[in-house]
Tab-separated table of N, CA and C in Angstrom:
chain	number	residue	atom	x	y	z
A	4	UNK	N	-151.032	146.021	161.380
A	4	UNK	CA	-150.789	146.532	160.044
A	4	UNK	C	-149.283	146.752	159.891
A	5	UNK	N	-148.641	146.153	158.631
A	5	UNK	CA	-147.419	146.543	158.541
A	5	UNK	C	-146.592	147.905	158.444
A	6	UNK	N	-145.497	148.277	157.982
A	6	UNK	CA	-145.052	149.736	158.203
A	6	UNK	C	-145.795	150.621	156.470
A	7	UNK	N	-145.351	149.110	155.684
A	7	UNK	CA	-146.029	149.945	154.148
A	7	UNK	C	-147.245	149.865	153.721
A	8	UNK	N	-148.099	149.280	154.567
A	8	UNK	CA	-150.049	149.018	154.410
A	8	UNK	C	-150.455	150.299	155.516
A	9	UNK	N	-149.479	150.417	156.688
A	9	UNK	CA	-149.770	151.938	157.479
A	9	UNK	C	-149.591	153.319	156.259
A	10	UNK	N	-148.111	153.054	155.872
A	10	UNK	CA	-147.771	154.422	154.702
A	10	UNK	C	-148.708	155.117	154.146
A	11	UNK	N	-148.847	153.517	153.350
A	11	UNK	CA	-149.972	153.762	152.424
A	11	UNK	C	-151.746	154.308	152.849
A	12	UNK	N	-151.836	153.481	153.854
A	12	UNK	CA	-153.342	154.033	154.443
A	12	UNK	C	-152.832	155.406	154.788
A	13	UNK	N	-152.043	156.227	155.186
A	13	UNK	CA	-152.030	157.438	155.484
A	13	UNK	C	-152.157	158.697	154.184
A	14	UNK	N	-151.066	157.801	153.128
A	14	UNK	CA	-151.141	158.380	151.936
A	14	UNK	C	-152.353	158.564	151.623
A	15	UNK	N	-153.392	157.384	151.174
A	15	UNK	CA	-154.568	157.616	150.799
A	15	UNK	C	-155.296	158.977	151.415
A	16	UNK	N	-155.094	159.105	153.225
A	16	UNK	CA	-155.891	159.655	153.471
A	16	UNK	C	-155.605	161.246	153.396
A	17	UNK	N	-154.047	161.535	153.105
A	17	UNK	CA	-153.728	162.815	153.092
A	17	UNK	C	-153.916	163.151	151.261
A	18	UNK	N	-154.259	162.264	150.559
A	18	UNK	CA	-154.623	162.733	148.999
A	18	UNK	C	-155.887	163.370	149.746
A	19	UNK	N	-156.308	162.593	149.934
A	19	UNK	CA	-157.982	163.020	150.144
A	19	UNK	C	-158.428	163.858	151.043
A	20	UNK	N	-157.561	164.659	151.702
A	20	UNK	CA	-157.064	165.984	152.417
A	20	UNK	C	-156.710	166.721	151.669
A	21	UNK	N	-155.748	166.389	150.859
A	21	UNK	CA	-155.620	167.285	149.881
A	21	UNK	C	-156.792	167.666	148.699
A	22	UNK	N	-157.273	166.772	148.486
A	22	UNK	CA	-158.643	166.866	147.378
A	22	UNK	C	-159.706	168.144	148.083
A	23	UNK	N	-159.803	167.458	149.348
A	23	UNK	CA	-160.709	168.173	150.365
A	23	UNK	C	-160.556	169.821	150.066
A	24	UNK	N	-159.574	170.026	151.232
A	24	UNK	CA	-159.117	171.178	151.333
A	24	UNK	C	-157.948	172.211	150.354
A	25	UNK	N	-157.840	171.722	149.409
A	25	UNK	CA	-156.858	172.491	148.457
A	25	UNK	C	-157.523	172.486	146.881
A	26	UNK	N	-158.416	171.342	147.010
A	26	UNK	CA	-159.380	170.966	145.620
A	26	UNK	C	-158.068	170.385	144.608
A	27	UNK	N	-156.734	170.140	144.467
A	27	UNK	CA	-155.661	169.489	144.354
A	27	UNK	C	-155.186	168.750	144.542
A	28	UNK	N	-154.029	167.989	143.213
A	28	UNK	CA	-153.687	166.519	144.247
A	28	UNK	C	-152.876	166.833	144.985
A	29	UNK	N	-152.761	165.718	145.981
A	29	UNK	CA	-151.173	165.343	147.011
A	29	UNK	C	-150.156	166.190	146.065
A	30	UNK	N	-149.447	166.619	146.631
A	30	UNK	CA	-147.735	166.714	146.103
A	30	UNK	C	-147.278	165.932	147.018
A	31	UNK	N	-146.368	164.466	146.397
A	31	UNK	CA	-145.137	164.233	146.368
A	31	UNK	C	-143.660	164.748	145.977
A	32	UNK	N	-143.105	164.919	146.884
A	32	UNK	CA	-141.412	166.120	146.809
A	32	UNK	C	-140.445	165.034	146.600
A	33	UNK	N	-139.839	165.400	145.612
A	33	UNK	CA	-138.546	164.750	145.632
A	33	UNK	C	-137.574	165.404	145.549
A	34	UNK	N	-136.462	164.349	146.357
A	34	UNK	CA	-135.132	165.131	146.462
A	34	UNK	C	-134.088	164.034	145.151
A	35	UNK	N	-134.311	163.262	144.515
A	35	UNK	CA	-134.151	162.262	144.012
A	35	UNK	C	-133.073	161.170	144.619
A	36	UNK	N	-133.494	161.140	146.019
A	36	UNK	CA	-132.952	160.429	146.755
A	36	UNK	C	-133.600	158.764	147.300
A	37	UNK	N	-133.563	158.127	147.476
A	37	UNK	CA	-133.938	156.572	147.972
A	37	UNK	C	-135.339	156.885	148.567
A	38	UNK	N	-135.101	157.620	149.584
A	38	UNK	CA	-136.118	157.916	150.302
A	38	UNK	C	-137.799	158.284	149.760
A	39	UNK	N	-137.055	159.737	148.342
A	39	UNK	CA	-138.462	159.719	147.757
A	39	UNK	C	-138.599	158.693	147.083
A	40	UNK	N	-138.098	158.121	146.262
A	40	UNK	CA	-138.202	156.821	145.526
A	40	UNK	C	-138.897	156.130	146.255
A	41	UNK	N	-138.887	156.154	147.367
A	41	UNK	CA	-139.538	154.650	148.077
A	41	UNK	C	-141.448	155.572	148.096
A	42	UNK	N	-141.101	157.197	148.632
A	42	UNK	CA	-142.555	157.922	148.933
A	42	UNK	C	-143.254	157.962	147.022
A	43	UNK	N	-142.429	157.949	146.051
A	43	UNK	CA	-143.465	157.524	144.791
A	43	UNK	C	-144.033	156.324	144.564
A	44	UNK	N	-143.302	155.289	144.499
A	44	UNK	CA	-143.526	153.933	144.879
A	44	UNK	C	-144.832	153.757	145.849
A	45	UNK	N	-144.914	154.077	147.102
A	45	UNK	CA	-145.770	153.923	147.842
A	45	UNK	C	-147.158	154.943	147.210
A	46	UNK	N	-146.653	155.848	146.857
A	46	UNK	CA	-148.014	156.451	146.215
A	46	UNK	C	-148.486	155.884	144.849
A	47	UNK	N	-147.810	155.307	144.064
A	47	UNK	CA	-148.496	154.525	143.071
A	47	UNK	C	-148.959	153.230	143.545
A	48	UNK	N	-148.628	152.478	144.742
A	48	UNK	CA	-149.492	151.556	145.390
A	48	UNK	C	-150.576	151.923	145.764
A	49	UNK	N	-150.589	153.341	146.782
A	49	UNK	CA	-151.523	153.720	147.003
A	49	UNK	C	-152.518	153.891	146.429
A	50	UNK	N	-152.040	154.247	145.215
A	50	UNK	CA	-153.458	154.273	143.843
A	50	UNK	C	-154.399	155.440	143.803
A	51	UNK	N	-153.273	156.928	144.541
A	51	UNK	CA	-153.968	158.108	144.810
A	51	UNK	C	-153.336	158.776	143.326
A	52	UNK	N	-154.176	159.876	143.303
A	52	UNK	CA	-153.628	160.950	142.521
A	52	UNK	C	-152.937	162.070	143.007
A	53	UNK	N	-151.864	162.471	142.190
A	53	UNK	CA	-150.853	162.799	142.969
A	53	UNK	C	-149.827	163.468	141.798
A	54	UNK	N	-149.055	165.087	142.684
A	54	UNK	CA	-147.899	165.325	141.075
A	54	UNK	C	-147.070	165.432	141.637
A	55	UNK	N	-146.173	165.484	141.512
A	55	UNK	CA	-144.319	165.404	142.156
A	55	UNK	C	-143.960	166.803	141.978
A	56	UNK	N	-142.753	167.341	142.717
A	56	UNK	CA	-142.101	168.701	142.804
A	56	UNK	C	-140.749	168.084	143.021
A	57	UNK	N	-140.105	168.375	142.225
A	57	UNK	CA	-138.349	168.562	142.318
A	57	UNK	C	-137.672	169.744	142.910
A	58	UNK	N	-137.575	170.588	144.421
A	58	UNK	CA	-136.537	171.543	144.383
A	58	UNK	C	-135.201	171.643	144.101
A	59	UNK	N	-135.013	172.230	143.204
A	59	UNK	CA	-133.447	172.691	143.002
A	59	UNK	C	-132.688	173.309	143.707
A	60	UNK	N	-132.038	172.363	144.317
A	60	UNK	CA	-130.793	173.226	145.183
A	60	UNK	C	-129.935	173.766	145.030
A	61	UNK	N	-129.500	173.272	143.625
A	61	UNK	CA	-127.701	174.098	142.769
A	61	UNK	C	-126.694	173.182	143.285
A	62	UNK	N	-126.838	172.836	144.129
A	62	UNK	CA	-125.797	171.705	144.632
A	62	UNK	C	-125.944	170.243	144.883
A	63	UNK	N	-127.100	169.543	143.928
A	63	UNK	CA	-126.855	167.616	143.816
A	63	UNK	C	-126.075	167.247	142.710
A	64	UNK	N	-125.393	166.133	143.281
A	64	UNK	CA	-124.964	165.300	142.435
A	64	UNK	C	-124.988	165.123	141.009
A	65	UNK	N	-124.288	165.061	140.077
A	65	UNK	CA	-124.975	165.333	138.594
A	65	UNK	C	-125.514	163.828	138.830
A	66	UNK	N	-124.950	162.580	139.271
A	66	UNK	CA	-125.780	161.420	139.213
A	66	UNK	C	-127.183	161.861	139.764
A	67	UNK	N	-127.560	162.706	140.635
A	67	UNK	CA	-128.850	162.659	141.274
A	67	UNK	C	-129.826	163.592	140.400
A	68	UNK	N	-128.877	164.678	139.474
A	68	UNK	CA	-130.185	165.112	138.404
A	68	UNK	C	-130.300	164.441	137.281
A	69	UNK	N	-129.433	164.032	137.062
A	69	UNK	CA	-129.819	162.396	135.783
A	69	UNK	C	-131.296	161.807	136.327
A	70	UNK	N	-131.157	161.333	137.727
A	70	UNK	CA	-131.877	160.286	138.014
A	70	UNK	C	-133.476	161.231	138.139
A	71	UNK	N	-133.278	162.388	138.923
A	71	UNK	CA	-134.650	163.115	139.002
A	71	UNK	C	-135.187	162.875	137.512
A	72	UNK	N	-134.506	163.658	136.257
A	72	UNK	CA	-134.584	163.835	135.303
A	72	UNK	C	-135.127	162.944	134.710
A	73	UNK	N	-135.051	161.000	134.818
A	73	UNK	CA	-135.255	160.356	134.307
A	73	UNK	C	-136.487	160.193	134.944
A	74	UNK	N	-136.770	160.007	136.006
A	74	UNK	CA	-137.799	160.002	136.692
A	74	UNK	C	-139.368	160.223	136.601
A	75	UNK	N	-138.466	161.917	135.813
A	75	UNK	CA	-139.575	162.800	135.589
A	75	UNK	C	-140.014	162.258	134.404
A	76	UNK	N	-139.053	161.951	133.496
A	76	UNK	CA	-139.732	161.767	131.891
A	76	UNK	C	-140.196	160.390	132.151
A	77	UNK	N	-140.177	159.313	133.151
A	77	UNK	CA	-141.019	158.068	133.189
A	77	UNK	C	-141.960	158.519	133.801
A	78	UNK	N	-142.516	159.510	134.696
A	78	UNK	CA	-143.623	159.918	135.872
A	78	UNK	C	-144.316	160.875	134.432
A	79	UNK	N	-143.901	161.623	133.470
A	79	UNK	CA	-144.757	162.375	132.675
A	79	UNK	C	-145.202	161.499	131.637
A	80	UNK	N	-144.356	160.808	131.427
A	80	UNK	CA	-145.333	159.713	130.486
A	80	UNK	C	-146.416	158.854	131.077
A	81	UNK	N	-146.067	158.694	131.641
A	81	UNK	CA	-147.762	157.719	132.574
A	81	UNK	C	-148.705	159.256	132.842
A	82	UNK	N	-148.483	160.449	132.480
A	82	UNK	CA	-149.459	161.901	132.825
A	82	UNK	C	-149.441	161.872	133.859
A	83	UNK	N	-148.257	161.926	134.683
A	83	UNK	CA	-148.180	162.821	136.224
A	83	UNK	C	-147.406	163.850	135.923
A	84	UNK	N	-148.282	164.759	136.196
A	84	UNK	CA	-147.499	166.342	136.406
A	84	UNK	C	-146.399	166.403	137.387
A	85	UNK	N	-145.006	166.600	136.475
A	85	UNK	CA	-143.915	166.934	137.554
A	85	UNK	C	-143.323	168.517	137.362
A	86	UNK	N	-143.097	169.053	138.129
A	86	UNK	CA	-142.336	170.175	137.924
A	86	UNK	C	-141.212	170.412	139.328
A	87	UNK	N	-140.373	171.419	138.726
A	87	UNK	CA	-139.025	171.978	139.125
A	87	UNK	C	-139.155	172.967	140.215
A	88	UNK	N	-139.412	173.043	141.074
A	88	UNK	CA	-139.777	174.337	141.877
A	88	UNK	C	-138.003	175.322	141.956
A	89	UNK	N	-137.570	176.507	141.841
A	89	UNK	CA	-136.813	177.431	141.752
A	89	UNK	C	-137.000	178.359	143.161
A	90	UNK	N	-135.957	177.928	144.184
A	90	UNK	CA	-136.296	178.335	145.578
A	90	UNK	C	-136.313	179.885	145.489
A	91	UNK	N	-137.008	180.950	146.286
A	91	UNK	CA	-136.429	181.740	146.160
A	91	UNK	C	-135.964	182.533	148.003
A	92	UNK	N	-135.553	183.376	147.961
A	92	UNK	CA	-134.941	184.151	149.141
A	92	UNK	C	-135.179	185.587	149.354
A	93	UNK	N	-135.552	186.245	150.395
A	93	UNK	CA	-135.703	187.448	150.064
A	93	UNK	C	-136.140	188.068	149.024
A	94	UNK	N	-137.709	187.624	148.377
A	94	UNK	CA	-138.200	188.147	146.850
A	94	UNK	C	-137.125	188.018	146.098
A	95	UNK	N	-136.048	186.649	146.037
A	95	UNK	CA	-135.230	186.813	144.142
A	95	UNK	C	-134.570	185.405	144.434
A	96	UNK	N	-134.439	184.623	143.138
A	96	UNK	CA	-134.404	183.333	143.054
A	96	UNK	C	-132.766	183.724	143.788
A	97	UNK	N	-132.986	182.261	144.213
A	97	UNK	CA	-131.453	182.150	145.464
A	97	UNK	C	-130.929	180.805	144.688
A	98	UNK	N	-129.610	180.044	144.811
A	98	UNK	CA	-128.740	178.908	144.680
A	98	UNK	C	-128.202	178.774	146.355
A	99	UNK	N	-127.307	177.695	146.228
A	99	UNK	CA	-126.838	177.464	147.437
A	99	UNK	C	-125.585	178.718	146.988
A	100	UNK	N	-125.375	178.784	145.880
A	100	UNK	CA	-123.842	179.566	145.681
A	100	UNK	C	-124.113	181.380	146.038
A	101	UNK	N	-125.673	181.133	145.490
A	101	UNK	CA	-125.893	183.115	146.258
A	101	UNK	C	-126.161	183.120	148.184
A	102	UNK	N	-126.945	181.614	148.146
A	102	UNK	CA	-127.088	182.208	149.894
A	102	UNK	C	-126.344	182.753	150.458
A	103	UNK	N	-125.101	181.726	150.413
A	103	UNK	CA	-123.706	181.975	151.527
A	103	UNK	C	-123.463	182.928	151.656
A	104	UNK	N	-122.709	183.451	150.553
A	104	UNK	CA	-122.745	185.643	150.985
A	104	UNK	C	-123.985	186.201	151.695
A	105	UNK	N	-124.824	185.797	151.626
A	105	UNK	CA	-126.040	186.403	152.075
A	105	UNK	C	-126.314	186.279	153.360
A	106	UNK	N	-125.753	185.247	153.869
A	106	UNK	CA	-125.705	184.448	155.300
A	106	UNK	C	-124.499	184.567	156.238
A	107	UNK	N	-123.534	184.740	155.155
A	107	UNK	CA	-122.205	185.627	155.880
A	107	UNK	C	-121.767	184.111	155.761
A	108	UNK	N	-121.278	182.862	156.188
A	108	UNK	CA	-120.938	181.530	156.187
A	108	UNK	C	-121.728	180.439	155.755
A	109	UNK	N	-120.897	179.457	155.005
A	109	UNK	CA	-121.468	178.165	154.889
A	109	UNK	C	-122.405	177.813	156.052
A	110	UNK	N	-123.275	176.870	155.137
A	110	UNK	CA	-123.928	176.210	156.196
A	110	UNK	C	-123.165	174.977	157.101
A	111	UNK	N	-123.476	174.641	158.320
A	111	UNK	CA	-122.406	173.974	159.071
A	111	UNK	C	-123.294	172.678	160.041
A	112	UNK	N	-122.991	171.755	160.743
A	112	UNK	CA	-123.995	170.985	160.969
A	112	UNK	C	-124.039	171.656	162.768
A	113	UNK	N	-124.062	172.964	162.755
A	113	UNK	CA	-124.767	173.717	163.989
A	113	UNK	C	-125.590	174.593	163.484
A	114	UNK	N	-125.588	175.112	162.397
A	114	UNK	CA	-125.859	176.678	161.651
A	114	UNK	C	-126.639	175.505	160.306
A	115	UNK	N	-127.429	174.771	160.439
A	115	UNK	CA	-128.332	175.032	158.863
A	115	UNK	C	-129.361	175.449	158.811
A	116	UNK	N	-129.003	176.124	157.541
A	116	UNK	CA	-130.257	177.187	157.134
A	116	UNK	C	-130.489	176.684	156.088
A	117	UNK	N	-129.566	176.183	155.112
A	117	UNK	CA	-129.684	175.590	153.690
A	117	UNK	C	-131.101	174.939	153.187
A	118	UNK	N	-131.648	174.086	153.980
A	118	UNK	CA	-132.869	173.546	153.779
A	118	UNK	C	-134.120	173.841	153.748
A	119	UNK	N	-133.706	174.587	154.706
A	119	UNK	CA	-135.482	175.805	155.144
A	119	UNK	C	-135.459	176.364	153.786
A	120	UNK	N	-133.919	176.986	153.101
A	120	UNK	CA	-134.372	177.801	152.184
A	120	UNK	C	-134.695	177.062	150.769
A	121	UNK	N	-133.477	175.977	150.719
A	121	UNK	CA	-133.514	175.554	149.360
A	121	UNK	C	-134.575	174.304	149.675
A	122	UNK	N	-135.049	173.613	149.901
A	122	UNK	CA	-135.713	172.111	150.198
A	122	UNK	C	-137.588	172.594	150.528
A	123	UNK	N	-137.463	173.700	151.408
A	123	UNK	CA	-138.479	173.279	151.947
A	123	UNK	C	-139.608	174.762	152.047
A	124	UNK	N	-139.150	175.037	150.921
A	124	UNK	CA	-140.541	176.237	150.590
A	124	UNK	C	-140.780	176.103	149.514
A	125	UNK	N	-140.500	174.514	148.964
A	125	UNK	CA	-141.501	174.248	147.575
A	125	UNK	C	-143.039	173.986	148.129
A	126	UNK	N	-143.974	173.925	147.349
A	126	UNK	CA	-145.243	173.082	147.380
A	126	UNK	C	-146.493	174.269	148.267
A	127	UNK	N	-146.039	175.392	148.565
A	127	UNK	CA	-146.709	176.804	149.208
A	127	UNK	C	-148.463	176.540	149.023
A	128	UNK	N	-149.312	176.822	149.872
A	128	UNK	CA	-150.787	176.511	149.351
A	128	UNK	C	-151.024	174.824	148.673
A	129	UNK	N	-150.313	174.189	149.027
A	129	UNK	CA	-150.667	172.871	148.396
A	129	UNK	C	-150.430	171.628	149.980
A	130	UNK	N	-150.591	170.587	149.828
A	130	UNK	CA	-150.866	169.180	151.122
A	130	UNK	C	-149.431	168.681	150.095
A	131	UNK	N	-148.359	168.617	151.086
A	131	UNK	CA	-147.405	167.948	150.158
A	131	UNK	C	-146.903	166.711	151.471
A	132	UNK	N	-145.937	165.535	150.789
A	132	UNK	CA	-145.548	164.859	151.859
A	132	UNK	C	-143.947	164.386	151.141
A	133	UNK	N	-143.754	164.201	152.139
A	133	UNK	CA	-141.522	164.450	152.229
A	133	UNK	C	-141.162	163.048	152.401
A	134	UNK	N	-139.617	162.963	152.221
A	134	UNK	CA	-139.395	161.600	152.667
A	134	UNK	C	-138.389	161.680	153.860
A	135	UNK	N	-139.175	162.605	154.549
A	135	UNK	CA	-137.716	162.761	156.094
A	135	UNK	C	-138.244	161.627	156.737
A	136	UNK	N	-137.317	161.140	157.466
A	136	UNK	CA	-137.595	159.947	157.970
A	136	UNK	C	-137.278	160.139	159.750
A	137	UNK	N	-137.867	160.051	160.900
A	137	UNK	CA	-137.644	160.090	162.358
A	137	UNK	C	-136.123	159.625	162.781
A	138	UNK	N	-135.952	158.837	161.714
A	138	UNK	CA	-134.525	158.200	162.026
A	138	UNK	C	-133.538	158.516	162.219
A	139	UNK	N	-133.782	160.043	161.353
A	139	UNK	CA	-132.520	160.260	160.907
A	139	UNK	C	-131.849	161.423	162.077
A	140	UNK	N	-132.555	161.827	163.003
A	140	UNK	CA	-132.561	162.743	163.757
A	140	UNK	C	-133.054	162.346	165.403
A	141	UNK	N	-132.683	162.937	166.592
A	141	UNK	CA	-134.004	162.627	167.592
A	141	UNK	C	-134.812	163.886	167.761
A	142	UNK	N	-134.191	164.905	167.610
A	142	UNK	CA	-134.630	166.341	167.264
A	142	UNK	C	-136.136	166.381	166.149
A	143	UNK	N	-136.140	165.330	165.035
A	143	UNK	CA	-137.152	164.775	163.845
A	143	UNK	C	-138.070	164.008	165.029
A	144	UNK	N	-137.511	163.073	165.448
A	144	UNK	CA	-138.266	162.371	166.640
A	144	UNK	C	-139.121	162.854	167.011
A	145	UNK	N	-138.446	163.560	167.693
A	145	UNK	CA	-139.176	164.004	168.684
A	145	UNK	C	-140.670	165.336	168.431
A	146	UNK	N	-140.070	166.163	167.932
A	146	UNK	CA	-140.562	167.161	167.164
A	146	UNK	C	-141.437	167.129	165.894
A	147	UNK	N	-141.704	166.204	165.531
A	147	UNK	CA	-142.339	165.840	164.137
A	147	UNK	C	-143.377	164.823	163.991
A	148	UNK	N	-144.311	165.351	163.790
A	148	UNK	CA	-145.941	164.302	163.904
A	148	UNK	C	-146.115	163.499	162.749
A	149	UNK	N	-147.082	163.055	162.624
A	149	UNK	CA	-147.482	162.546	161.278
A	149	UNK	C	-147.859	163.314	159.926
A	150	UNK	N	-148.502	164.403	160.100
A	150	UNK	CA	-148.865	165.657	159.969
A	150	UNK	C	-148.540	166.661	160.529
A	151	UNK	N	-147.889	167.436	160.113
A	151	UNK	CA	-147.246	168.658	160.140
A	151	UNK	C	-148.178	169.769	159.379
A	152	UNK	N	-148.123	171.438	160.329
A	152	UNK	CA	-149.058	172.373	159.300
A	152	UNK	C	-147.275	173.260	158.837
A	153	UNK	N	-147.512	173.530	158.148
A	153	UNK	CA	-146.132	174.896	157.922
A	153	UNK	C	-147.195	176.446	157.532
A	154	UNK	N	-146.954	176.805	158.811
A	154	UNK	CA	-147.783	178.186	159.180
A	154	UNK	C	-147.134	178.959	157.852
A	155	UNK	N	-145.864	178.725	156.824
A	155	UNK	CA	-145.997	179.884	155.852
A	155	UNK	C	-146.868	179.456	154.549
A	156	UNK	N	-147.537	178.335	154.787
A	156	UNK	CA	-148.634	178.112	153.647
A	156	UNK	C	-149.502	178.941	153.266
């Protein structure tokens, strides 16, 4: 089986995990980066049902909220539910521009925290799937299954 007839057979089967156990569709996350582009794509092959989540970080690209943005208004016209998730921190909505004081320093590529907070506590109580890729890391490699649980669900 190729790498995007595997994707996809997995996709199918984590909608239907999600149907199962959440009575909800899949969430697909986007960062409006290549990566999710390629994980919507593969889910409209897939031919699952499915709604997208955008987290806001305070800090992409204005090219990259154009593109979410457009995204969204082509993904809501075909009636896929997209929405904006608004990270928050310590009970009160956070930006990348409030963490830092909060954290005492920027985030640094020894010290990130940025992601845990802003990226990756959208989709809470829901089967969502990401577009991190093994590649990009060996730490991801190594550490990262096909399925993942996140014990703060």
């Amino acid at each position: 089986m190729n790498k995007e007839q595997q994707a996809i057979t997995r996709l199918r089967l984590a909608a239907e995990m999600s149907e199962t156990y959440y009575h909800a569709p899949l969430v697909i996350t986007t960062s409006g980066g290549k990566d999710s582009d390629v994980c919507l794509a593969l889910a409209r092959a897939a031919g699952i049902r499915y709604e997208v989540q955008h987290n806001h970080t305070s800090v992409d690209a204005p090219e990259t909220v154009y593109h979410v943005r457009e995204t969204f208004r082509r993904l809501e016209n075909e009636g896929i539910k997209c929405t904006v998730n608004l990270p928050m921190f310590k009970g009160a909505r956070v930006t990348m521009w409030s963490l830092i004081p909060q954290k005492l320093m920027p985030p640094t590529r020894v010290v990130r925290y940025c992601c845990s907070v802003l990226k990756e506590q959208g989709g809470k109580g829901r089967m969502i799937t990401t577009g991190v890729r093994w590649a990009e890391s060996a730490k991801r490699r190594k550490n990262r299954g096909i399925y993942e649980n996140n014990p703060q669900t």
